[in-house]
CSV table of N, CA and C in Angstrom, one decimal:
chain,number,residue,atom,x,y,z
L,1,UNK,N,-15.5,-1.7,-5.1
L,1,UNK,CA,-14.5,-0.9,-4.5
L,1,UNK,C,-14.8,0.6,-3.6
L,2,UNK,N,-14.1,1.1,-2.8
L,2,UNK,CA,-15.0,1.9,-2.0
L,2,UNK,C,-13.4,3.0,-1.3
L,3,UNK,N,-14.1,3.9,-0.7
L,3,UNK,CA,-12.4,4.8,0.9
L,3,UNK,C,-13.3,3.6,1.7
L,4,UNK,N,-11.8,4.0,2.4
L,4,UNK,CA,-11.9,2.5,3.8
L,4,UNK,C,-12.7,3.6,4.8
L,5,UNK,N,-13.3,3.2,5.5
L,5,UNK,CA,-14.4,3.8,6.3
L,5,UNK,C,-13.5,3.4,8.1
L,6,UNK,N,-13.9,4.3,9.2
L,6,UNK,CA,-13.7,4.8,10.2
L,6,UNK,C,-14.4,3.2,10.3
L,7,UNK,N,-15.4,2.1,10.4
L,7,UNK,CA,-15.5,1.2,10.3
L,7,UNK,C,-14.5,-0.3,9.9
L,8,UNK,N,-13.9,0.2,9.5
L,8,UNK,CA,-12.8,-1.0,8.2
L,8,UNK,C,-11.7,-1.2,9.0
L,9,UNK,N,-11.5,-0.2,10.3
L,9,UNK,CA,-10.2,-0.5,10.6
L,9,UNK,C,-9.6,-1.4,11.2
L,10,UNK,N,-10.6,-2.4,12.3
L,10,UNK,CA,-9.8,-3.4,11.8
L,10,UNK,C,-9.7,-4.0,11.4
L,11,UNK,N,-10.5,-5.0,10.4
L,11,UNK,CA,-9.9,-5.0,9.2
L,11,UNK,C,-8.9,-5.3,9.0
L,12,UNK,N,-8.4,-3.3,8.4
L,12,UNK,CA,-7.8,-3.7,7.4
L,12,UNK,C,-6.6,-3.8,7.7
L,13,UNK,N,-6.7,-3.8,9.0
L,13,UNK,CA,-5.2,-4.1,10.5
L,13,UNK,C,-5.3,-5.4,10.7
L,14,UNK,N,-5.8,-6.2,10.2
L,14,UNK,CA,-6.3,-7.6,10.4
L,14,UNK,C,-5.1,-8.8,8.9
L,15,UNK,N,-6.0,-7.6,7.5
L,15,UNK,CA,-5.6,-7.7,6.3
L,15,UNK,C,-3.7,-7.8,6.5
L,16,UNK,N,-3.2,-6.1,6.9
L,16,UNK,CA,-2.1,-5.7,7.2
L,16,UNK,C,-1.1,-6.8,7.6
L,17,UNK,N,-1.7,-7.7,8.6
L,17,UNK,CA,-0.4,-8.8,9.7
L,17,UNK,C,-1.4,-10.0,8.9
L,18,UNK,N,-1.8,-10.0,8.3
L,18,UNK,CA,-2.0,-11.3,7.4
L,18,UNK,C,-0.9,-10.8,5.7
L,19,UNK,N,-1.0,-9.4,5.2
L,19,UNK,CA,0.2,-9.8,4.7
L,19,UNK,C,1.6,-9.9,5.2
L,20,UNK,N,1.8,-9.5,6.4
L,20,UNK,CA,3.3,-9.5,6.6
L,20,UNK,C,3.5,-10.5,7.7
L,21,UNK,N,2.6,-11.7,7.7
L,21,UNK,CA,2.5,-13.0,7.7
L,21,UNK,C,3.4,-13.6,6.7
L,22,UNK,N,2.6,-13.3,4.8
L,22,UNK,CA,2.9,-13.9,4.0
L,22,UNK,C,4.4,-12.9,3.6
L,23,UNK,N,4.0,-11.8,3.8
L,23,UNK,CA,6.3,-11.2,3.4
L,23,UNK,C,6.9,-11.9,4.5
L,24,UNK,N,6.8,-13.1,4.9
L,24,UNK,CA,7.1,-13.4,6.3
L,24,UNK,C,8.1,-12.3,7.3
L,25,UNK,N,8.0,-11.3,7.5
L,25,UNK,CA,8.1,-10.1,8.0
L,25,UNK,C,7.1,-10.1,8.9
L,26,UNK,N,6.4,-11.3,9.8
L,26,UNK,CA,5.7,-10.9,10.7
L,26,UNK,C,5.5,-9.8,11.9
L,27,UNK,N,7.2,-10.8,12.4
L,27,UNK,CA,7.9,-10.0,13.3
L,27,UNK,C,7.9,-9.1,13.2
L,28,UNK,N,7.5,-7.9,12.2
L,28,UNK,CA,8.2,-7.0,12.2
L,28,UNK,C,6.7,-5.3,11.8
L,29,UNK,N,6.0,-6.5,11.9
L,29,UNK,CA,4.1,-5.6,12.3
L,29,UNK,C,3.8,-5.6,13.6
L,30,UNK,N,3.6,-4.1,13.5
L,30,UNK,CA,3.2,-3.6,15.2
L,30,UNK,C,2.1,-2.6,14.7
L,31,UNK,N,1.5,-2.4,13.9
L,31,UNK,CA,0.4,-1.7,13.7
L,31,UNK,C,-0.7,-2.3,14.6
L,32,UNK,N,-1.6,-0.9,15.2
L,32,UNK,CA,-2.7,-1.6,16.1
L,32,UNK,C,-3.8,-0.6,15.7
L,33,UNK,N,-5.0,-0.7,15.4
L,33,UNK,CA,-6.1,-0.3,15.1
L,33,UNK,C,-6.3,1.5,15.7
L,34,UNK,N,-5.2,1.7,16.8
L,34,UNK,CA,-6.0,3.4,17.2
L,34,UNK,C,-5.1,4.4,16.5
L,35,UNK,N,-3.4,4.0,15.9
L,35,UNK,CA,-2.0,3.9,15.1
L,35,UNK,C,-3.2,4.0,14.0
L,36,UNK,N,-3.7,3.1,13.0
L,36,UNK,CA,-3.9,3.2,11.9
L,36,UNK,C,-5.3,4.2,11.8
L,37,UNK,N,-6.2,4.2,12.8
L,37,UNK,CA,-7.1,5.2,12.8
L,37,UNK,C,-6.9,6.2,13.2
L,38,UNK,N,-5.8,6.7,13.2
L,38,UNK,CA,-5.6,8.0,13.7
L,38,UNK,C,-4.4,8.8,12.3
L,39,UNK,N,-3.9,7.5,11.4
L,39,UNK,CA,-3.5,8.1,10.7
L,39,UNK,C,-4.8,7.9,9.6
L,40,UNK,N,-5.9,7.2,9.5
L,40,UNK,CA,-6.7,7.7,7.6
L,40,UNK,C,-7.7,9.1,8.6
L,41,UNK,N,-7.7,9.2,10.0
L,41,UNK,CA,-9.1,10.1,10.6
L,41,UNK,C,-8.6,10.8,10.9
L,42,UNK,N,-7.5,11.0,11.7
L,42,UNK,CA,-6.5,12.2,12.7
L,42,UNK,C,-7.6,13.3,12.4
L,43,UNK,N,-6.4,14.0,12.5
L,43,UNK,CA,-6.9,16.1,12.2
L,43,UNK,C,-5.9,15.9,11.0
L,44,UNK,N,-5.2,15.3,10.6
L,44,UNK,CA,-4.3,16.1,9.2
L,44,UNK,C,-3.6,15.0,8.9
L,45,UNK,N,-5.4,13.5,8.1
L,45,UNK,CA,-4.4,12.8,7.5
L,45,UNK,C,-3.4,12.7,6.1
L,46,UNK,N,-2.8,11.7,6.3
L,46,UNK,CA,-2.1,11.7,5.2
L,46,UNK,C,-1.4,10.4,5.2
L,47,UNK,N,-1.9,9.8,5.0
L,47,UNK,CA,-2.8,7.5,4.7
L,47,UNK,C,-4.2,7.8,4.4
L,48,UNK,N,-4.1,7.5,3.2
L,48,UNK,CA,-5.7,6.9,2.8
L,48,UNK,C,-5.9,5.5,2.0
L,49,UNK,N,-7.1,4.8,2.3
L,49,UNK,CA,-7.3,4.3,2.2
L,49,UNK,C,-8.7,3.6,1.1
L,50,UNK,N,-8.1,2.4,0.8
L,50,UNK,CA,-9.7,2.0,-0.4
L,50,UNK,C,-9.2,0.6,0.6
L,51,UNK,N,-10.6,0.2,0.1
L,51,UNK,CA,-10.6,-1.6,0.4
L,51,UNK,C,-12.4,-1.8,-0.6
L,52,UNK,N,-12.2,-3.5,-0.4
L,52,UNK,CA,-12.8,-4.4,-1.5
L,52,UNK,C,-13.6,-5.3,-0.2
L,53,UNK,N,-14.8,-5.4,-1.0
L,53,UNK,CA,-15.8,-5.7,0.2
L,53,UNK,C,-16.7,-6.8,-1.1
L,54,UNK,N,-16.4,-8.6,-0.5
L,54,UNK,CA,-17.0,-9.5,-0.6
L,54,UNK,C,-18.8,-9.8,0.3
L,55,UNK,N,-19.2,-9.8,-0.2
L,55,UNK,CA,-20.6,-10.7,1.0
L,55,UNK,C,-20.5,-10.1,1.7
L,56,UNK,N,-20.0,-7.8,1.4
L,56,UNK,CA,-20.5,-7.7,2.5
L,56,UNK,C,-19.2,-6.8,4.0
L,57,UNK,N,-18.0,-8.6,3.4
L,57,UNK,CA,-16.8,-8.5,4.0
L,57,UNK,C,-15.5,-7.8,3.8
L,58,UNK,N,-14.9,-6.7,4.7
L,58,UNK,CA,-13.4,-6.2,4.3
L,58,UNK,C,-13.4,-7.4,3.6
L,59,UNK,N,-12.7,-7.7,2.4
L,59,UNK,CA,-11.5,-8.6,1.3
L,59,UNK,C,-10.2,-8.0,0.9
L,60,UNK,N,-10.5,-7.0,1.0
L,60,UNK,CA,-9.0,-6.9,0.7
L,60,UNK,C,-8.6,-4.9,1.2
L,61,UNK,N,-7.2,-4.2,0.3
L,61,UNK,CA,-7.7,-4.3,1.1
L,61,UNK,C,-5.9,-2.6,-0.3
L,62,UNK,N,-5.9,-1.3,-0.1
L,62,UNK,CA,-4.8,-0.6,0.0
L,62,UNK,C,-4.7,0.9,0.9
L,63,UNK,N,-3.1,0.5,1.2
L,63,UNK,CA,-3.5,1.6,1.6
L,63,UNK,C,-1.7,2.5,1.1
L,64,UNK,N,-2.7,4.0,0.8
L,64,UNK,CA,-1.1,4.9,0.2
L,64,UNK,C,-1.2,6.4,0.3
L,65,UNK,N,-0.2,6.7,0.6
L,65,UNK,CA,0.4,8.0,0.5
L,65,UNK,C,1.3,8.6,-0.1
L,66,UNK,N,0.3,10.6,-0.6
L,66,UNK,CA,0.9,11.3,-1.8
L,66,UNK,C,2.2,10.8,-1.6
L,67,UNK,N,3.0,11.2,-3.1
L,67,UNK,CA,4.7,11.3,-3.2
L,67,UNK,C,4.5,12.5,-4.2
L,68,UNK,N,5.7,12.6,-4.4
L,68,UNK,CA,6.0,14.2,-5.1
L,68,UNK,C,7.1,13.7,-6.2
L,69,UNK,N,7.0,14.4,-7.7
L,69,UNK,CA,8.3,13.5,-8.3
L,69,UNK,C,8.8,15.0,-8.8
L,70,UNK,N,10.3,15.6,-8.1
L,70,UNK,CA,10.3,16.6,-8.8
L,70,UNK,C,10.9,16.4,-10.4
L,71,UNK,N,11.1,15.6,-10.9
L,71,UNK,CA,11.2,15.7,-12.5
L,71,UNK,C,10.4,16.4,-12.9
L,72,UNK,N,8.6,15.5,-13.0
L,72,UNK,CA,7.9,16.0,-13.1
L,72,UNK,C,6.9,17.2,-12.5
L,73,UNK,N,7.1,17.3,-11.9
L,73,UNK,CA,6.6,18.7,-10.2
L,73,UNK,C,4.7,18.7,-10.5
L,74,UNK,N,4.6,17.2,-9.9
L,74,UNK,CA,3.3,16.5,-10.0
L,74,UNK,C,3.9,15.4,-8.6
L,75,UNK,N,3.0,15.6,-7.9
L,75,UNK,CA,1.9,14.5,-7.3
L,75,UNK,C,2.3,12.7,-7.8
L,76,UNK,N,2.0,12.1,-7.3
L,76,UNK,CA,2.0,10.4,-6.9
L,76,UNK,C,1.5,9.5,-6.2
L,77,UNK,N,1.2,8.3,-6.1
L,77,UNK,CA,0.9,7.9,-5.1
L,77,UNK,C,1.7,6.6,-5.2
L,78,UNK,N,2.2,6.8,-3.7
L,78,UNK,CA,3.3,5.8,-3.5
L,78,UNK,C,2.2,4.3,-2.5
L,79,UNK,N,1.9,3.4,-3.4
L,79,UNK,CA,1.0,2.4,-2.9
L,79,UNK,C,1.6,1.8,-1.4
L,80,UNK,N,1.3,1.8,-0.2
L,80,UNK,CA,2.2,0.6,0.4
L,80,UNK,C,2.1,-1.1,0.7
L,81,UNK,N,0.7,-0.5,1.2
L,81,UNK,CA,0.5,-1.9,1.1
L,81,UNK,C,-0.8,-1.9,-0.4
L,82,UNK,N,-0.6,-3.2,-0.8
L,82,UNK,CA,-1.7,-3.5,-1.6
L,82,UNK,C,-2.2,-5.3,-1.1
L,83,UNK,N,-3.2,-5.8,-0.5
L,83,UNK,CA,-3.8,-7.1,-0.8
L,83,UNK,C,-5.4,-7.8,-0.2
L,84,UNK,N,-4.9,-8.5,-1.0
L,84,UNK,CA,-6.6,-9.3,-0.3
L,84,UNK,C,-6.1,-10.5,0.3
L,85,UNK,N,-6.9,-11.1,0.6
L,85,UNK,CA,-7.1,-12.0,1.1
L,85,UNK,C,-6.7,-13.8,0.8
L,86,UNK,N,-6.5,-14.5,0.7
L,86,UNK,CA,-5.6,-15.7,-0.4
L,86,UNK,C,-7.2,-16.4,-0.8
L,87,UNK,N,-8.0,-15.5,0.3
L,87,UNK,CA,-9.3,-17.4,0.3
L,87,UNK,C,-10.3,-15.9,-1.6
L,88,UNK,N,-10.4,-15.1,-1.4
L,88,UNK,CA,-10.9,-14.2,-1.9
L,88,UNK,C,-9.7,-13.6,-3.4
L,89,UNK,N,-8.6,-14.3,-3.5
L,89,UNK,CA,-7.9,-14.2,-4.7
L,89,UNK,C,-8.7,-14.3,-6.3
L,90,UNK,N,-8.2,-13.7,-6.9
L,90,UNK,CA,-8.6,-14.5,-8.4
L,90,UNK,C,-9.3,-14.2,-9.2
L,91,UNK,N,-11.4,-13.2,-8.0
L,91,UNK,CA,-12.1,-12.8,-8.7
L,91,UNK,C,-11.8,-11.0,-9.3
L,92,UNK,N,-11.3,-10.6,-9.1
L,92,UNK,CA,-10.4,-9.2,-10.1
L,92,UNK,C,-10.4,-8.4,-8.9
L,93,UNK,N,-10.3,-8.5,-7.4
L,93,UNK,CA,-10.7,-7.6,-6.4
L,93,UNK,C,-8.9,-7.0,-6.4
L,94,UNK,N,-7.8,-7.3,-7.1
L,94,UNK,CA,-6.0,-6.5,-6.6
L,94,UNK,C,-7.1,-6.0,-8.0
L,95,UNK,N,-7.0,-6.2,-8.9
L,95,UNK,CA,-6.7,-5.1,-9.7
L,95,UNK,C,-7.7,-4.4,-10.2
L,96,UNK,N,-8.9,-4.5,-9.0
L,96,UNK,CA,-9.8,-2.9,-9.6
L,96,UNK,C,-10.2,-2.3,-7.8
L,97,UNK,N,-8.5,-2.5,-6.6
L,97,UNK,CA,-8.3,-2.1,-6.1
L,97,UNK,C,-7.4,-0.7,-6.6
L,98,UNK,N,-6.0,-1.1,-7.5
L,98,UNK,CA,-5.5,-0.8,-8.4
L,98,UNK,C,-5.9,-0.1,-10.1
L,99,UNK,N,-6.9,-0.4,-10.1
L,99,UNK,CA,-7.7,0.7,-10.7
L,99,UNK,C,-8.1,1.5,-10.5
L,100,UNK,N,-9.4,1.6,-9.4
L,100,UNK,CA,-8.9,2.7,-8.5
L,100,UNK,C,-8.0,3.8,-8.5
L,101,UNK,N,-7.0,4.0,-7.3
L,101,UNK,CA,-5.6,4.2,-7.4
L,101,UNK,C,-5.3,5.1,-8.5
L,102,UNK,N,-5.2,4.3,-9.7
L,102,UNK,CA,-4.9,4.9,-11.0
L,102,UNK,C,-5.4,5.9,-11.3
L,103,UNK,N,-7.9,5.4,-11.1
L,103,UNK,CA,-8.6,7.1,-11.3
L,103,UNK,C,-7.9,7.9,-10.7
L,104,UNK,N,-8.0,8.3,-9.3
L,104,UNK,CA,-7.7,8.6,-8.5
L,104,UNK,C,-6.2,9.3,-8.5
L,105,UNK,N,-5.6,9.2,-9.7
L,105,UNK,CA,-4.2,10.2,-10.2
L,105,UNK,C,-4.4,10.6,-11.1
L,106,UNK,N,-5.7,9.9,-11.9
L,106,UNK,CA,-5.6,10.6,-12.8
L,106,UNK,C,-7.6,11.5,-12.5
L,107,UNK,N,-7.6,11.1,-12.5
L,107,UNK,CA,-8.2,12.4,-11.9
L,107,UNK,C,-8.1,13.7,-11.1
L,108,UNK,N,-7.4,13.1,-10.4
L,108,UNK,CA,-6.0,14.3,-9.2
L,108,UNK,C,-4.7,14.7,-10.2
L,109,UNK,N,-4.4,14.6,-11.8
L,109,UNK,CA,-3.5,15.1,-12.2
L,109,UNK,C,-2.1,14.4,-11.6
L,110,UNK,N,-2.3,13.5,-11.2
L,110,UNK,CA,-1.4,12.9,-10.6
L,110,UNK,C,-0.1,12.0,-11.6
L,111,UNK,N,1.0,11.6,-11.9
L,111,UNK,CA,1.6,11.2,-12.6
L,111,UNK,C,2.0,10.1,-12.6
L,112,UNK,N,2.0,9.2,-11.5
L,112,UNK,CA,2.8,8.2,-10.7
L,112,UNK,C,2.3,7.0,-10.4
L,113,UNK,N,2.5,6.0,-9.9
L,113,UNK,CA,1.3,5.3,-9.7
L,113,UNK,C,2.4,3.9,-8.8
L,114,UNK,N,3.7,4.3,-8.2
L,114,UNK,CA,4.4,3.3,-7.3
L,114,UNK,C,4.6,2.4,-6.4
L,115,UNK,N,5.3,1.3,-6.7
L,115,UNK,CA,5.0,0.9,-4.9
L,115,UNK,C,6.4,-0.1,-5.2
L,116,UNK,N,6.5,-0.5,-4.6
L,116,UNK,CA,7.3,-2.0,-3.9
L,116,UNK,C,6.4,-3.1,-3.9
L,117,UNK,N,7.8,-4.5,-4.5
L,117,UNK,CA,7.3,-6.4,-4.4
L,117,UNK,C,8.6,-6.4,-4.0
L,118,UNK,N,9.0,-7.2,-2.9
L,118,UNK,CA,10.0,-8.3,-2.4
L,118,UNK,C,9.7,-9.1,-4.4
L,119,UNK,N,10.7,-10.0,-4.2
L,119,UNK,CA,12.5,-10.4,-5.4
L,119,UNK,C,11.7,-11.3,-5.9
L,120,UNK,N,11.2,-12.1,-4.6
L,120,UNK,CA,10.9,-13.3,-4.5
L,120,UNK,C,9.1,-13.8,-5.5
L,121,UNK,N,8.4,-13.0,-4.8
L,121,UNK,CA,7.5,-13.0,-5.1
L,121,UNK,C,6.9,-13.2,-6.2
L,122,UNK,N,7.7,-14.2,-7.1
L,122,UNK,CA,6.9,-14.4,-8.5
L,122,UNK,C,5.5,-14.2,-8.4
L,123,UNK,N,4.3,-14.1,-8.2
L,123,UNK,CA,2.5,-14.8,-8.5
L,123,UNK,C,2.9,-12.5,-8.6
L,124,UNK,N,3.2,-11.8,-7.3
L,124,UNK,CA,2.5,-10.7,-7.4
L,124,UNK,C,3.5,-9.9,-8.1
L,125,UNK,N,4.2,-9.9,-8.5
L,125,UNK,CA,5.0,-10.1,-9.8
L,125,UNK,C,4.6,-9.8,-11.8
L,126,UNK,N,4.4,-11.0,-11.6
L,126,UNK,CA,3.5,-11.1,-13.0
L,126,UNK,C,2.1,-11.0,-13.0
L,127,UNK,N,1.3,-10.4,-12.0
L,127,UNK,CA,-0.1,-9.6,-11.4
L,127,UNK,C,0.5,-8.3,-12.6
L,128,UNK,N,1.3,-7.4,-11.4
L,128,UNK,CA,1.8,-5.8,-11.9
L,128,UNK,C,2.5,-6.5,-13.4
L,129,UNK,N,2.8,-7.6,-13.8
L,129,UNK,CA,3.5,-6.7,-14.7
L,129,UNK,C,2.1,-7.2,-16.4
L,130,UNK,N,1.2,-8.1,-15.8
L,130,UNK,CA,0.2,-7.8,-16.6
L,130,UNK,C,-0.8,-6.7,-16.8
L,131,UNK,N,-0.3,-5.9,-15.7
L,131,UNK,CA,-1.2,-4.5,-15.8
L,131,UNK,C,-0.2,-3.9,-16.3
L,132,UNK,N,0.9,-4.4,-16.9
L,132,UNK,CA,2.0,-3.0,-18.0
L,132,UNK,C,3.1,-2.5,-16.7
L,133,UNK,N,2.8,-2.3,-15.1
L,133,UNK,CA,3.9,-1.7,-13.7
L,133,UNK,C,5.3,-2.5,-15.0
L,134,UNK,N,5.9,-2.0,-14.7
L,134,UNK,CA,7.1,-2.4,-14.9
L,134,UNK,C,8.4,-2.0,-13.9
L,135,UNK,N,8.8,-2.7,-13.4
L,135,UNK,CA,9.8,-2.4,-13.1
L,135,UNK,C,11.4,-1.8,-12.4
L,136,UNK,N,11.3,-1.4,-11.7
L,136,UNK,CA,12.4,0.3,-12.0
L,136,UNK,C,14.1,-0.7,-11.6
L,137,UNK,N,14.7,-1.2,-12.0
L,137,UNK,CA,16.2,-1.8,-11.7
L,137,UNK,C,16.3,-1.9,-11.7
L,138,UNK,N,16.8,-0.3,-11.5
L,138,UNK,CA,17.8,0.5,-11.8
L,138,UNK,C,17.7,1.2,-9.6
L,139,UNK,N,16.9,0.9,-9.9
L,139,UNK,CA,17.3,1.8,-8.5
L,139,UNK,C,16.7,0.5,-7.0
L,140,UNK,N,18.0,0.9,-5.3
L,140,UNK,CA,17.4,-0.2,-4.7
L,140,UNK,C,16.8,1.2,-3.4
L,141,UNK,N,16.1,0.4,-3.1
L,141,UNK,CA,15.8,0.8,-1.5
L,141,UNK,C,16.1,1.2,-0.8
L,142,UNK,N,16.5,2.2,-0.3
L,142,UNK,CA,17.3,2.4,1.3
L,142,UNK,C,16.6,3.3,2.3
L,143,UNK,N,16.6,2.5,3.9
L,143,UNK,CA,15.4,2.7,4.2
L,143,UNK,C,16.9,2.5,5.5
L,144,UNK,N,16.1,4.3,7.0
L,144,UNK,CA,16.5,3.8,7.9
L,144,UNK,C,16.2,3.4,9.3
L,145,UNK,N,15.6,2.8,10.0
L,145,UNK,CA,15.4,2.1,10.7
L,145,UNK,C,16.3,2.4,12.7
L,146,UNK,N,14.6,2.0,14.0
L,146,UNK,CA,15.5,1.6,14.0
L,146,UNK,C,16.6,2.4,15.3
L,147,UNK,N,17.7,1.8,15.5
L,147,UNK,CA,18.9,2.4,16.2
L,147,UNK,C,19.8,3.6,14.9
L,148,UNK,N,19.3,2.8,13.9
L,148,UNK,CA,20.9,4.1,13.1
L,148,UNK,C,19.7,4.8,12.4
L,149,UNK,N,18.6,5.4,12.5
L,149,UNK,CA,17.8,6.4,12.5
L,149,UNK,C,17.8,7.0,13.4
L,150,UNK,N,17.7,6.3,15.3
L,150,UNK,CA,17.8,7.5,15.7
L,150,UNK,C,19.1,8.0,15.6
L,151,UNK,N,20.6,6.9,15.6
L,151,UNK,CA,22.0,8.0,15.2
L,151,UNK,C,22.1,9.0,14.6
L,152,UNK,N,21.2,9.3,13.5
L,152,UNK,CA,21.2,9.6,12.7
L,152,UNK,C,20.7,11.5,13.5
L,153,UNK,N,19.4,10.9,13.3
L,153,UNK,CA,18.2,11.9,13.6
L,153,UNK,C,18.2,12.8,15.4
L,154,UNK,N,19.9,12.4,15.8
L,154,UNK,CA,20.7,12.7,17.4
L,154,UNK,C,21.6,13.7,17.7
């Protein structure tokens, strides 16, 4: 596991599109290499990434950003995407990526590592539970996008 480098951007974008396809939402994915490069390596990056390599090729990624818990009074990590290409699963890459983020939390005094998972994604849910993660069943994610966001923001 290592931090994403500029030369990884195209590979990471490809993995994000694979993830979108897996999550049955390819039509919602519009990420470009330019956008990801700017977000990870621009003047004030607010997105961070790690990659897993197999035989010198990027086989998985974790894209994350800092959040903040007002109740705990410290930052945490929100994992936006964790993905390992299907042909490379079962070799511990996903666990290693999560371990890397957990270490990032421990090393920096962050007290939470959080993410969302689709309710139907039983393989991922089982994997996360095997690591000790617990679902936040009493919480529901809300989102504003597109016209609703524009309407509220103007």
